[in-house]
Each structure stands twice: as structure tokens, then as C-alpha cells.
Coordinates of C-alpha atoms in Angstrom, one line a residue:
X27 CA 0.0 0.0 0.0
X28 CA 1.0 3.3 -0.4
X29 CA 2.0 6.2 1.9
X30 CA -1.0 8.7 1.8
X31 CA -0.6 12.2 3.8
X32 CA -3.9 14.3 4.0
X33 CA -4.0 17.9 4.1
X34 CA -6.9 19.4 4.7
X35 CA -8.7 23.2 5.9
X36 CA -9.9 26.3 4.5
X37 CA -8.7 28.6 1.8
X38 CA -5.0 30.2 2.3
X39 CA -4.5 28.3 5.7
X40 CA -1.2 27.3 3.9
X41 CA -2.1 23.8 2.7
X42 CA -0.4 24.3 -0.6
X43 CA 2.7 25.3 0.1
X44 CA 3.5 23.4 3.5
X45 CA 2.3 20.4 1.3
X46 CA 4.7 21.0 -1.4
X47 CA 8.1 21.3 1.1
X48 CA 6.6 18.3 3.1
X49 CA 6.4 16.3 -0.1
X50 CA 9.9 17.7 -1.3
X51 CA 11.4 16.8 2.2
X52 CA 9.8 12.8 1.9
X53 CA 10.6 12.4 -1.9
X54 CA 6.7 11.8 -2.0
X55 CA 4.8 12.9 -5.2
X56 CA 2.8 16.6 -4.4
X57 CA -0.9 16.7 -5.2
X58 CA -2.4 19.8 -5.6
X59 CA -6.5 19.4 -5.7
X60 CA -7.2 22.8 -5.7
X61 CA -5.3 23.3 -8.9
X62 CA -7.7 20.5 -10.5
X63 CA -10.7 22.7 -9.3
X64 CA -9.4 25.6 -10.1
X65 CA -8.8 24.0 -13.7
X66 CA -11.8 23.6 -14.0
X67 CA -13.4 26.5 -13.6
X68 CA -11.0 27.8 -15.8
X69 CA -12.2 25.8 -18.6
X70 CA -15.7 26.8 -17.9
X71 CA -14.9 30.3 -17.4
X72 CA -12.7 30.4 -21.3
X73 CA -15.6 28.6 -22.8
X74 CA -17.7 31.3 -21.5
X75 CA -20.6 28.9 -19.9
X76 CA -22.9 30.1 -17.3
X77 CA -21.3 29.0 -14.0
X78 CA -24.9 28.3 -12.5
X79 CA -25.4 25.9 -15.0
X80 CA -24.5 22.3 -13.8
X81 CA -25.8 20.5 -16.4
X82 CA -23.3 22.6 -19.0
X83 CA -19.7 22.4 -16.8
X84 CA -20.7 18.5 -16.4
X85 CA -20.6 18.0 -20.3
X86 CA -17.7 19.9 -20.4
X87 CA -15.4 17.6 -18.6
X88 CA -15.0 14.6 -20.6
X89 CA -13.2 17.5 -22.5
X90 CA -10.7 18.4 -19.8
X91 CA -7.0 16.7 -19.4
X92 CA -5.3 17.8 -15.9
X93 CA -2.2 17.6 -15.9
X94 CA 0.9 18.6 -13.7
X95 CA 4.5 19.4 -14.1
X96 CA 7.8 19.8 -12.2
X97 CA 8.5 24.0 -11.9
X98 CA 10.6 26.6 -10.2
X99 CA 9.0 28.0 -8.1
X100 CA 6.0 26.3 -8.0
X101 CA 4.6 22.9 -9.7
X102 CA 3.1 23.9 -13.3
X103 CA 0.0 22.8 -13.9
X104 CA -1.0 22.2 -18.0
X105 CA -5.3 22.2 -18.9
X106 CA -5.2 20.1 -22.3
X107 CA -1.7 20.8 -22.7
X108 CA -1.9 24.5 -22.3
X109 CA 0.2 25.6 -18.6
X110 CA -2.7 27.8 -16.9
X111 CA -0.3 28.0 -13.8
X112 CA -0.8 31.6 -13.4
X113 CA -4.2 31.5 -14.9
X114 CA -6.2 29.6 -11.9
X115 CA -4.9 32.0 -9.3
X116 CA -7.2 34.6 -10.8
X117 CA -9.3 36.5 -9.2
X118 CA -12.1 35.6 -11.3
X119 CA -11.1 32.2 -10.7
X120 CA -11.1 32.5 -7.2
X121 CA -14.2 34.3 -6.9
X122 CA -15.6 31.3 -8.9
X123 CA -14.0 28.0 -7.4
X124 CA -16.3 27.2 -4.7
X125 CA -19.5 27.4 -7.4
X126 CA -18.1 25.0 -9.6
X127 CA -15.8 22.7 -6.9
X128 CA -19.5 22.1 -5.4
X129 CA -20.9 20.0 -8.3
X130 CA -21.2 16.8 -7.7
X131 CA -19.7 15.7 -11.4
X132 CA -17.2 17.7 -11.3
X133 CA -16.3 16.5 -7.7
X134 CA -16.6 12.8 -9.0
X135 CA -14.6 12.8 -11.4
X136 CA -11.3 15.0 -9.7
X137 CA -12.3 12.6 -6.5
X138 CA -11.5 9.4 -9.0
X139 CA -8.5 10.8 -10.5
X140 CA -6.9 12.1 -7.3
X141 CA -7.6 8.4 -6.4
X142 CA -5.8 6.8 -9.1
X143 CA -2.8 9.0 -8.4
X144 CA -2.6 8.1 -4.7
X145 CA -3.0 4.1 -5.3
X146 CA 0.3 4.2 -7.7
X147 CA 2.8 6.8 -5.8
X148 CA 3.6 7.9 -2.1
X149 CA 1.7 11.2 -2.0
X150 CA 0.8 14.1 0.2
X151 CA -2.2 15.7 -1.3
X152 CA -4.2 18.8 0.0
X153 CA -7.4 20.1 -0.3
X154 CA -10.6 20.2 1.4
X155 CA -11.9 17.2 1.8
X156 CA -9.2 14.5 1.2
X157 CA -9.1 12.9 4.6
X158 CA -12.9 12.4 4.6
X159 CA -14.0 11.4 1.0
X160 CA -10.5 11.1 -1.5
X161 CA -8.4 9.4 0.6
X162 CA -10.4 8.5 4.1
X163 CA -7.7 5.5 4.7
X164 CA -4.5 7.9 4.6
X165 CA -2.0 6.6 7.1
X166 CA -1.8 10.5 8.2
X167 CA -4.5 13.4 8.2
X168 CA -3.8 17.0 9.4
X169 CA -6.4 19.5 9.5
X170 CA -4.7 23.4 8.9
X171 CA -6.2 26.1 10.5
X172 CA -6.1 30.0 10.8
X173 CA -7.6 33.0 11.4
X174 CA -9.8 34.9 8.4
X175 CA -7.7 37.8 8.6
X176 CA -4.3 36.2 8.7
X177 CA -5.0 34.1 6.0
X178 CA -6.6 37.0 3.9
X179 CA -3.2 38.9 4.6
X180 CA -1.6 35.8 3.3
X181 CA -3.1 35.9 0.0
X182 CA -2.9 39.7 -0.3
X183 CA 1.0 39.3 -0.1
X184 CA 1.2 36.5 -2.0
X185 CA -0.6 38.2 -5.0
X186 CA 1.8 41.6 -4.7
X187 CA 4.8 38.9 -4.9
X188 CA 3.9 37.5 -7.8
X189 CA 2.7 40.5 -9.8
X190 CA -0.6 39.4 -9.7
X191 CA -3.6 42.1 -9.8
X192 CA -5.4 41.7 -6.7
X193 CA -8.2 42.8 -4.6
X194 CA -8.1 45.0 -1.4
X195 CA -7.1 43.1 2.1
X196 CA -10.6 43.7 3.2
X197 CA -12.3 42.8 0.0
X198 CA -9.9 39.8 0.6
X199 CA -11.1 38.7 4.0
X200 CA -15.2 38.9 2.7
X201 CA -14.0 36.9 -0.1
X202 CA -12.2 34.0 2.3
X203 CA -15.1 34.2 4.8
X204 CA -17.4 33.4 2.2
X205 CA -15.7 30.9 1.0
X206 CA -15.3 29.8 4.1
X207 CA -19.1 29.4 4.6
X208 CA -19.8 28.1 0.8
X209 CA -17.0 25.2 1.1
X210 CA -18.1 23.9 4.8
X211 CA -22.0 24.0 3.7
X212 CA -21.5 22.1 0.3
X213 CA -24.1 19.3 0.0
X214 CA -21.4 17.0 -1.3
X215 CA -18.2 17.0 0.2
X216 CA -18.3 19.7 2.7
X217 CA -15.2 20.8 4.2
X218 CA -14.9 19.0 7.5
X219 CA -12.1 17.7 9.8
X220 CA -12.0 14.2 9.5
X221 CA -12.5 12.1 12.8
X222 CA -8.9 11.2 12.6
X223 CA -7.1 14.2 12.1
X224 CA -4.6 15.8 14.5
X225 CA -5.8 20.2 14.0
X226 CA -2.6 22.4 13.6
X227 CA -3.2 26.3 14.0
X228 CA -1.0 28.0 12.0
X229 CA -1.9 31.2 13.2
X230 CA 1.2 33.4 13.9
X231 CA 3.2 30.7 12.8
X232 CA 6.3 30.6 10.0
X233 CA 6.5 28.3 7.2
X234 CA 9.1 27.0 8.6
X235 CA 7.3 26.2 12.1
X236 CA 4.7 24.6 10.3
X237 CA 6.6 22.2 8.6
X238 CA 8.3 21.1 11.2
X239 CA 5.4 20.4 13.4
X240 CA 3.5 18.7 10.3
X241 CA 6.8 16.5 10.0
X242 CA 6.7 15.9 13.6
X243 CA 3.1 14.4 13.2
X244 CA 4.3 12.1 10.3
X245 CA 6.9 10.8 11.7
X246 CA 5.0 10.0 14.4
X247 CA 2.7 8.2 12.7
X248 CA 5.3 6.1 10.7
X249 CA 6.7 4.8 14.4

């Protein structure tokens, strides 16, 4: 059996990128799910379909090929062989995620090819709802937490780093406190600690002090 590490909590608690050191650290392949989603909604949003319209994104994704790529800085992720690596990280993206992530087609089908990934290679994979419905036998869950406003401030500096255009901090926070609300009262897949997961607030906290106490849980667990 594989090694499965599940990360799991709210947008911009820092899933993403203490995944990817984690995974770099254990040699383990890196999973990003919220990519996939972001993907997407990405497709939707370039084929110009209404967003409300289930029925429409559904038929769209026997269409849509996911895939991902070693990068520098970050992972690069390709949407039928096109990178959209920047793309998904916009606004309009983001504003949109949560619609389209909620669909119970569209959550199917990433859930059964995050699935497939898992049962070939040792992964850590984040997202939302990994440790309860993707991968609800991982050998290790960890729930990430923080505060609305530290993780709005979060993604307000992480935008101005990377050039990106981006809304104000407080426009920010409403926009993560909705999300927030829409991801946890999904009716499939809500975001939900699982049962088994050890909760790490990472409020206040560095990267590097959150990496360290994730890798103190793993190894832990692999006693």
C-alpha cells in the first residue's frame, strides 16, 4: 500500500505550500487538488458557460486533461496541454471556485483521478476534503487552520509577490469568509475535519514552524 498524507482546511491556511516542502522533504509525489478545481473553472470560465449551470460544466469535462509538471518555483500545472499555472490564481477564478468545486460531477470525477494517483505513488495531497472522501484510509490526516484575517493577509501578499492584480485586504477577507461558509456547507463533500485528524493552527506561525510540526506528526505516525 501506499504512503498517503492528507492535508486538509480552509482557503489560504497554507495547505499548498507546506504540502509541497513536506512532499519535497519525503521524496513523495505533491498533489495539488485545488489546482484540479481551479482548472476547471478555468475551462468553464474560457468557454464562457454560465457557471450556475450544472448540467453545462458536467458536459464539459470529458473535455478536460489535468495535468501537472515539475517548476521553479512552483509545480506547473498544464489544462489540455496549455500551462494555466498563473491563470487559476485569478481573481475571477477564485471568486468562482467554490461554485463549480460544489458540483457533484465535477467533484466525482477529480475525486476518482486524485484516487488513481494516490493508489500508484507515495503522495501528500491537500485540499478540502481529502481525509474524509478522496483518501479516508491515509496513514496520516492534518487539518490546517487559521484565522480569516491572517489568511486574507496571506493571499494579499502572495498576489503583490507575484505581480498578480489583486483585490483589497478587506475585499480579501469577505472573499475568504465566504468561501469559508460556501465550502463547509456544500451538499457533497463539505469541508470537514475528519474524525482522525490531529488540527494544527498555523496562526502566527512561520512556514518554517509549520513544517516542522506537520513533520513531527508524520513521523510519528510512521513509528
Amino acid at each position: 500500500m501506499t504512503m498517503q498524507i492528507a492535508i486538509d482546511g480552509p482557503a489560504s491556511a497554507g495547505k499548498s505550500t507546506i504540502a509541497k516542502i513536506v512532499a519535497a522533504n519525503l521524496n513523495y509525489v505533491y498533489v495539488d487538488t485545488g489546482a484540479m478545481y481551479r482548472a476547471v473553472t478555468l475551462a468553464a470560465l474560457e468557454t464562457q458557460l454560465d457557471l450556475n449551470d450544472e448540467q453545462a460544466i458536467t458536459k464539459l469535462l470529458p473535455n478536460i486533461d489535468i495535468t501537472f509538471a515539475p517548476g521553479e518555483p512552483v509545480q506547473k500545472v498544464f489544462l489540455n496541454g496549455q500551462e494555466i499555472t498563473a491563470a487559476i490564481r485569478s481573481t475571477k477564478v477564485t471568486e468562482n471556485v467554490s461554485l463549480v468545486s460544489a458540483y457533484a460531477a465535477v467533484r466525482t470525477v477529480m475525486t476518482e483521478l486524485q484516487q488513481t494517483i494516490a493508489s500508484k505513488d507515495n503522495v501528500v495531497m491537500d485540499g478540502r476534503d481529502i481525509g474524509t472522501t478522496v483518501l479516508p484510509q491515509a496513514q496520516v490526516k492534518i487539518f490546517l487552520i487559521a484565522s480569516v484575517a491572517e489568511r486574507a493577509e496571506r493571499r494579499y501578499k502572495e498576489n503583490q509577490a507575484k505581480g498578480m492584480q489583486t483585490s483589497s485586504l478587506a475585499d480579501l477577507e469577505a472573499a475568504i469568509a465566504k468561501r469559508d461558509y460556501l465550502d463547509s456547507h456544500r451538499a457533497v463533500s463539505p469541508l470537514k475535519k475528519a474524525a482522525d485528524a490531529i488540527e494544527l493552527d498555523t496562526t502566527g506561525l512561520t512556514i518554517q514552524e509549520v513544517v516542522a510540526a506537520v513533520e513531527a506528526i508524520i513521523a510519528t505516525a510512521l513509528k
